[in-house]
Coordinates of C-alpha atoms in Angstrom, one line a residue:
X5 CA 0.0 0.0 0.0
X6 CA 0.9 3.7 -0.1
X7 CA 3.1 5.2 2.6
X8 CA 0.3 7.4 3.9
X9 CA -2.3 4.6 4.1
X10 CA -3.7 3.9 7.6
X11 CA -2.2 0.9 9.4
X12 CA -4.5 -2.0 10.1
X13 CA -5.6 -2.5 13.7
X14 CA -3.7 -5.1 15.8
X15 CA -5.2 -8.5 15.4
X16 CA -5.7 -11.1 18.2
X17 CA -3.0 -13.4 16.8
X18 CA -3.1 -15.8 19.8
X19 CA -6.7 -16.6 18.9
X20 CA -6.5 -16.9 15.2
X21 CA -3.0 -18.3 14.3
X22 CA -4.4 -21.9 14.2
X23 CA -7.6 -21.0 12.3
X24 CA -6.6 -21.3 8.7
X25 CA -10.0 -20.3 7.3
X26 CA -10.2 -17.1 9.4
X27 CA -6.6 -16.2 8.3
X28 CA -7.6 -16.6 4.7
X29 CA -10.6 -14.3 5.3
X30 CA -8.4 -11.7 7.0
X31 CA -5.8 -11.8 4.2
X32 CA -8.5 -11.4 1.5
X33 CA -9.9 -8.4 3.4
X34 CA -6.5 -6.9 3.9
X35 CA -5.6 -7.2 0.2
X36 CA -8.9 -5.6 -0.8
X37 CA -7.9 -2.6 1.4
X38 CA -4.3 -2.6 -0.1
X39 CA -2.9 -3.7 3.3
X40 CA -2.0 -7.3 2.3
X41 CA 1.7 -6.8 2.7
X42 CA 1.5 -5.4 6.2
X43 CA -0.9 -8.0 7.4
X44 CA 1.1 -10.9 5.8
X45 CA 4.2 -9.6 7.5
X46 CA 2.4 -9.4 10.9
X47 CA 1.1 -12.9 10.4
X48 CA 4.6 -14.4 9.6
X49 CA 6.2 -12.4 12.4
X50 CA 3.7 -13.7 15.0
X51 CA 4.1 -17.2 13.7
X52 CA 7.9 -17.0 14.1
X53 CA 7.6 -15.4 17.6
X54 CA 5.7 -18.5 18.9
X55 CA 7.8 -21.0 16.9
X56 CA 5.1 -22.0 14.4
X57 CA 7.6 -22.7 11.6
X58 CA 5.1 -24.8 9.6
X59 CA 2.6 -21.9 9.6
X60 CA 5.2 -19.3 8.7
X61 CA 6.5 -21.2 5.6
X62 CA 2.9 -22.0 4.5
X63 CA 2.2 -18.3 4.3
X64 CA 5.5 -17.5 2.7
X65 CA 4.8 -20.0 0.0
X66 CA 1.2 -18.9 -0.5
X67 CA 2.1 -15.3 -1.2
X68 CA 5.6 -15.3 -2.8
X69 CA 5.1 -12.2 -4.9
X70 CA 3.4 -10.1 -2.3
X71 CA 6.6 -9.7 -0.3
X72 CA 8.5 -8.6 -3.5
X73 CA 6.5 -5.5 -3.9
X74 CA 7.9 -2.2 -2.6
X75 CA 5.3 -2.3 0.2
X76 CA 6.3 -5.9 1.0
X77 CA 10.0 -5.1 1.0
X78 CA 9.3 -2.2 3.3
X79 CA 8.0 -4.6 6.0
X80 CA 11.5 -6.1 6.3
X81 CA 10.0 -9.6 6.8
X82 CA 12.3 -11.4 4.3
X83 CA 15.5 -10.4 6.2
X84 CA 13.7 -11.2 9.4
X85 CA 12.9 -14.7 8.4
X86 CA 16.5 -15.4 7.3
X87 CA 17.8 -13.9 10.6
X88 CA 15.3 -16.1 12.6
X89 CA 16.7 -19.2 10.8
X90 CA 20.3 -18.1 11.4
X91 CA 20.0 -17.3 15.1
X92 CA 17.9 -20.3 16.2
X93 CA 19.0 -23.9 16.6
X94 CA 16.3 -25.4 14.3
X95 CA 16.1 -28.6 16.3
X96 CA 13.2 -30.6 17.5
X97 CA 10.5 -32.9 16.0
X98 CA 9.0 -30.1 13.9
X99 CA 12.2 -29.7 11.8
X100 CA 11.5 -32.6 9.5
X101 CA 13.5 -33.1 6.3
X102 CA 10.5 -31.7 4.3
X103 CA 10.3 -28.5 6.4
X104 CA 14.0 -27.9 6.0
X105 CA 13.7 -28.5 2.2
X106 CA 10.8 -26.0 2.0
X107 CA 12.7 -23.3 3.8
X108 CA 15.8 -24.0 1.7
X109 CA 13.7 -23.6 -1.5
X110 CA 12.2 -20.3 -0.2
X111 CA 15.6 -18.9 0.8
X112 CA 16.9 -19.8 -2.7
X113 CA 14.1 -18.1 -4.5
X114 CA 13.7 -15.0 -2.3
X115 CA 17.3 -14.3 -1.3
X116 CA 20.0 -16.3 -3.2
X117 CA 18.4 -15.7 -6.6
X118 CA 17.9 -12.0 -5.7
X119 CA 21.0 -10.0 -6.3
X120 CA 19.8 -7.1 -4.1
X121 CA 20.1 -8.8 -0.7
X122 CA 23.2 -6.6 -0.1
X123 CA 21.0 -3.5 -0.1
X124 CA 20.4 -1.8 3.2
X125 CA 17.3 -2.9 5.0
X126 CA 14.2 -0.7 5.4
X127 CA 14.3 1.8 8.2
X128 CA 14.0 0.2 11.7
X129 CA 15.2 -3.2 10.5
X130 CA 18.7 -4.7 10.6
X131 CA 20.3 -5.3 7.3
X132 CA 20.8 -8.9 6.2
X133 CA 24.4 -10.0 6.2
X134 CA 26.4 -12.6 4.3
X135 CA 27.1 -14.5 7.6
X136 CA 23.4 -14.7 8.4
X137 CA 22.5 -16.2 5.0
X138 CA 25.3 -18.7 5.2
X139 CA 24.6 -19.8 8.7
X140 CA 20.8 -20.1 7.9
X141 CA 21.7 -22.5 5.0
X142 CA 24.0 -24.5 7.4
X143 CA 21.3 -24.8 10.0
X144 CA 18.8 -26.0 7.4
X145 CA 21.4 -28.7 6.4
X146 CA 21.6 -27.2 2.9
X147 CA 25.3 -28.2 2.4
X148 CA 25.5 -27.8 -1.4
X149 CA 23.8 -24.4 -1.3
X150 CA 26.0 -23.3 1.7
X151 CA 29.2 -24.3 -0.2
X152 CA 28.1 -22.5 -3.3
X153 CA 27.2 -19.4 -1.4
X154 CA 30.4 -19.3 0.7
X155 CA 32.5 -19.9 -2.4
X156 CA 31.4 -16.6 -3.8
X157 CA 33.3 -14.8 -1.0
X158 CA 36.4 -17.0 -0.6
X159 CA 38.4 -14.5 -2.7
X160 CA 36.6 -11.4 -1.3
X161 CA 38.7 -8.2 -1.1
X162 CA 37.3 -7.6 2.4
X163 CA 39.5 -9.9 4.5
X164 CA 37.2 -10.6 7.5
X165 CA 34.4 -11.6 5.1
X166 CA 36.9 -13.7 3.1
X167 CA 38.3 -15.5 6.1
X168 CA 34.8 -16.2 7.5
X169 CA 33.7 -17.6 4.2
X170 CA 36.8 -19.8 3.9
X171 CA 36.4 -21.2 7.4
X172 CA 32.7 -22.0 7.0
X173 CA 33.4 -23.6 3.5
X174 CA 35.9 -25.9 5.1
X175 CA 33.5 -26.8 7.9
X176 CA 30.7 -27.6 5.6
X177 CA 32.9 -29.5 3.1
X178 CA 34.2 -31.6 6.1
X179 CA 30.7 -32.4 7.1
X180 CA 29.8 -33.3 3.6
X181 CA 32.7 -35.7 3.3
X182 CA 31.8 -37.4 6.5
X183 CA 28.1 -37.7 5.4
X184 CA 29.2 -39.4 2.1
X185 CA 31.5 -41.7 4.0
X186 CA 28.7 -42.7 6.5
X187 CA 26.3 -43.3 3.5
X188 CA 28.9 -45.6 1.8
X189 CA 29.2 -43.2 -1.1
X190 CA 32.9 -43.8 -1.8
X191 CA 33.5 -41.7 -4.9
X192 CA 31.7 -38.6 -3.6
X193 CA 33.5 -39.0 -0.3
X194 CA 36.9 -39.2 -1.9
X195 CA 36.1 -36.2 -4.1
X196 CA 35.0 -34.2 -1.2
X197 CA 38.1 -35.2 0.8
X198 CA 40.4 -34.2 -2.1
X199 CA 38.6 -30.8 -2.5
X200 CA 38.9 -30.2 1.3
X201 CA 42.6 -30.9 1.4
X202 CA 43.3 -28.8 -1.7
X203 CA 41.4 -25.8 -0.4
X204 CA 43.0 -26.1 3.1
X205 CA 46.4 -26.2 1.6
X206 CA 45.7 -23.3 -0.8
X207 CA 44.3 -21.1 2.0
X208 CA 47.0 -22.3 4.5
X209 CA 44.3 -23.5 6.9
X210 CA 44.9 -26.2 9.6
X211 CA 42.0 -28.7 9.2
X212 CA 42.6 -29.7 12.8
X213 CA 41.2 -26.4 13.9
X214 CA 38.0 -26.8 11.8
X215 CA 35.2 -27.9 14.1
X216 CA 31.6 -28.9 13.6
X217 CA 29.8 -26.3 15.7
X218 CA 27.5 -23.9 13.8
X219 CA 28.1 -20.5 15.5
X220 CA 25.8 -17.5 15.9
X221 CA 26.4 -15.3 12.8
X222 CA 29.2 -13.0 13.8
X223 CA 29.2 -9.2 13.4
X224 CA 31.9 -8.8 10.8
X225 CA 33.7 -5.5 10.6
X226 CA 32.1 -3.2 8.1
X227 CA 33.4 -3.3 4.6
X228 CA 35.5 -0.1 4.2
X229 CA 34.5 0.1 0.5
X230 CA 37.5 1.8 -1.0
X231 CA 39.7 -1.3 -0.2
X232 CA 37.7 -3.0 -3.0
X233 CA 40.0 -1.1 -5.4
X234 CA 43.7 -1.4 -5.7
X235 CA 46.3 0.2 -8.0
X236 CA 44.7 3.7 -7.9
X237 CA 47.3 6.5 -8.0
X238 CA 47.4 8.2 -4.6
X239 CA 46.5 11.6 -6.0
X240 CA 43.1 10.3 -7.2
X241 CA 40.3 10.6 -4.6
X242 CA 37.3 8.3 -4.2
X243 CA 33.9 9.9 -3.8
X244 CA 31.2 7.8 -2.0
X245 CA 27.9 7.5 -4.0
X246 CA 25.0 8.7 -1.8
X247 CA 22.6 5.9 -0.8
X248 CA 24.8 3.1 -2.0
X249 CA 27.9 1.1 -1.1
X250 CA 29.5 2.4 -4.3
X251 CA 32.0 5.2 -5.1
X252 CA 33.2 7.2 -8.1
X253 CA 36.6 8.6 -9.2
X254 CA 38.0 10.4 -12.3
X255 CA 41.1 9.7 -14.3
X256 CA 42.0 12.2 -17.0
X257 CA 38.6 12.9 -18.7
X258 CA 37.1 9.5 -17.7
X259 CA 34.4 9.4 -15.0
X260 CA 34.1 6.0 -13.4
X261 CA 31.3 4.8 -11.1
X262 CA 31.7 1.5 -9.2
X263 CA 29.0 -0.5 -7.3
X264 CA 31.0 -3.5 -5.8
X265 CA 28.0 -5.3 -4.2
X266 CA 26.5 -5.6 -7.7
X267 CA 29.8 -6.0 -9.6
X268 CA 29.0 -3.1 -11.8
X269 CA 31.3 -0.5 -13.3
X270 CA 30.3 2.4 -15.6
X271 CA 33.0 4.3 -17.5
X272 CA 31.9 7.6 -19.1
X273 CA 34.0 9.8 -21.4
X274 CA 32.5 13.3 -21.7
X275 CA 34.8 14.2 -24.6
X276 CA 33.4 11.5 -26.8
X277 CA 30.1 11.1 -24.9
X278 CA 30.9 7.4 -24.9
X279 CA 29.8 5.1 -22.1
X280 CA 30.7 1.6 -21.3
X281 CA 29.0 -0.6 -18.7
X282 CA 30.7 -3.7 -17.2
X283 CA 28.4 -6.2 -15.3
X284 CA 30.5 -8.8 -13.4
X285 CA 27.4 -10.7 -12.3
X286 CA 26.3 -11.3 -15.9
X287 CA 29.8 -11.5 -17.3
X288 CA 29.0 -8.9 -19.9
X289 CA 30.2 -5.6 -21.3
X290 CA 27.7 -3.2 -23.0
X291 CA 28.0 0.0 -25.0
X292 CA 24.6 1.5 -25.9
X293 CA 22.5 -1.2 -27.5
X294 CA 25.5 -3.4 -28.2
X295 CA 26.3 -6.2 -25.7
X296 CA 29.2 -8.6 -25.4
X297 CA 28.9 -11.7 -23.2
X298 CA 31.3 -14.6 -23.2
X299 CA 33.4 -16.9 -21.1
X300 CA 35.8 -15.2 -18.7
X301 CA 38.3 -13.6 -18.8
X302 CA 36.6 -11.2 -21.2
X303 CA 38.9 -8.5 -22.6
X304 CA 37.9 -5.2 -24.2
X305 CA 39.5 -2.0 -25.6
X306 CA 38.1 1.5 -26.2
X307 CA 40.7 3.2 -28.3
X308 CA 38.9 6.5 -28.6
X309 CA 38.8 6.8 -24.8
X310 CA 42.3 5.6 -24.2
X311 CA 41.4 2.6 -22.0
X312 CA 40.8 -1.1 -22.0
X313 CA 40.8 -4.0 -19.6
X314 CA 39.9 -7.5 -18.7
X315 CA 36.8 -8.7 -16.8
X316 CA 37.4 -11.6 -14.4
X317 CA 34.9 -13.4 -12.2
X318 CA 35.8 -11.4 -9.1
X319 CA 37.4 -8.2 -10.4
X320 CA 37.9 -5.8 -13.3
X321 CA 41.4 -5.1 -14.5
X322 CA 41.2 -1.6 -16.0
X323 CA 44.2 -0.2 -18.0
X324 CA 44.1 3.6 -18.7
X325 CA 46.6 5.4 -20.9
X326 CA 49.5 7.1 -19.0
X327 CA 48.9 5.1 -15.8
X328 CA 51.9 2.9 -15.0
X329 CA 49.8 -0.1 -13.7
X330 CA 46.2 -1.3 -14.2
X331 CA 43.5 -0.4 -11.6
X332 CA 41.9 -3.5 -10.0
X333 CA 38.3 -3.2 -8.9
X334 CA 37.1 -6.2 -6.8
X335 CA 33.7 -7.7 -5.9
X336 CA 32.4 -11.0 -4.5
X337 CA 32.9 -13.7 -7.2
X338 CA 29.7 -15.1 -8.7
X339 CA 30.5 -16.5 -12.1
X340 CA 32.9 -19.1 -13.2
X341 CA 36.2 -18.3 -15.0
X342 CA 36.2 -19.8 -18.5
X343 CA 38.6 -20.1 -21.5
X344 CA 38.1 -16.5 -22.6
X345 CA 36.9 -14.4 -25.4
X346 CA 38.4 -11.1 -26.4
X347 CA 36.1 -8.3 -27.6
X348 CA 37.2 -5.0 -29.0
X349 CA 34.9 -2.1 -28.4
X350 CA 35.7 1.0 -30.5
X351 CA 33.7 3.7 -32.3
X352 CA 30.4 1.9 -31.4
X353 CA 31.4 -1.3 -33.1
X354 CA 32.0 -4.6 -31.2
X355 CA 34.4 -7.1 -32.9
X356 CA 35.1 -10.6 -31.6
X357 CA 38.6 -12.0 -31.3
X358 CA 40.2 -15.1 -29.9
X359 CA 40.9 -15.6 -26.2
X360 CA 43.9 -17.3 -24.8

């Protein structure tokens, strides 16, 4: 509903949480009055407060699109559900394999597949963190999803986040290897053990220090932002972009805007009015209506602007004329490195070459 719409009166949740038909009637009336998002959030919040996990997931599944609306997002209920999963033990008879699977599927659809979970939460609600998402997946027993999620951050430029992701990846992989062994799945167990040893050696991590306990999600130090860029000459200043975790800077005539959480970089040359957009999440480079997408690393050149570079899965290597070394712009990795295609962008024409 609209920001100025009156809030619905408090409902006697204790009386009605177990009355499915009454709840349906209440939701229908709320939607008719453009209050569906607020009432749905109240309903789920009350169910979580009394530990009715079955009821909460039933309503989350029943109205998946309602919470994606601006009014739904403003309730802060999606981060709150994830935080509830992350900060509770999720033990007891209620937590059947089916219930865990349903929450895992919901979390994948509403959070993992949504690239905007990094965004600040609505006012009065705590923002969702990487640690909370990862720990929620662990508590649900979603090992594969947890491994894939943590893997995005194991090369992160923010060292506390990187180290947390690495440790949790090793913990989950160790559990996965033991699970395969207990199930008599020899090949998967050997593969998991090999991957575990390889990563531990690569990260110089003592596996003897890797335990089984799932911790409360830690409060990691805030990402300083500018450390996501290296190789910038000291005389060049970074300017924060209002309302985002991004920043901008200028080199010669080039104006460069960076949004690390979304792996996006925009380069604008006012002399030629040429703009280039790099999207690390999609693994693509675009100029106007022309788009290049290929396996990574993906190289490009813009001769008229005097710059070029190479897009990798976790950073952009940007070479600018007269600068002695490339500028490296980092973000959480999300796409696999491939064999490589070189594209040349110049004068509005994109030509394909051969990668190495």
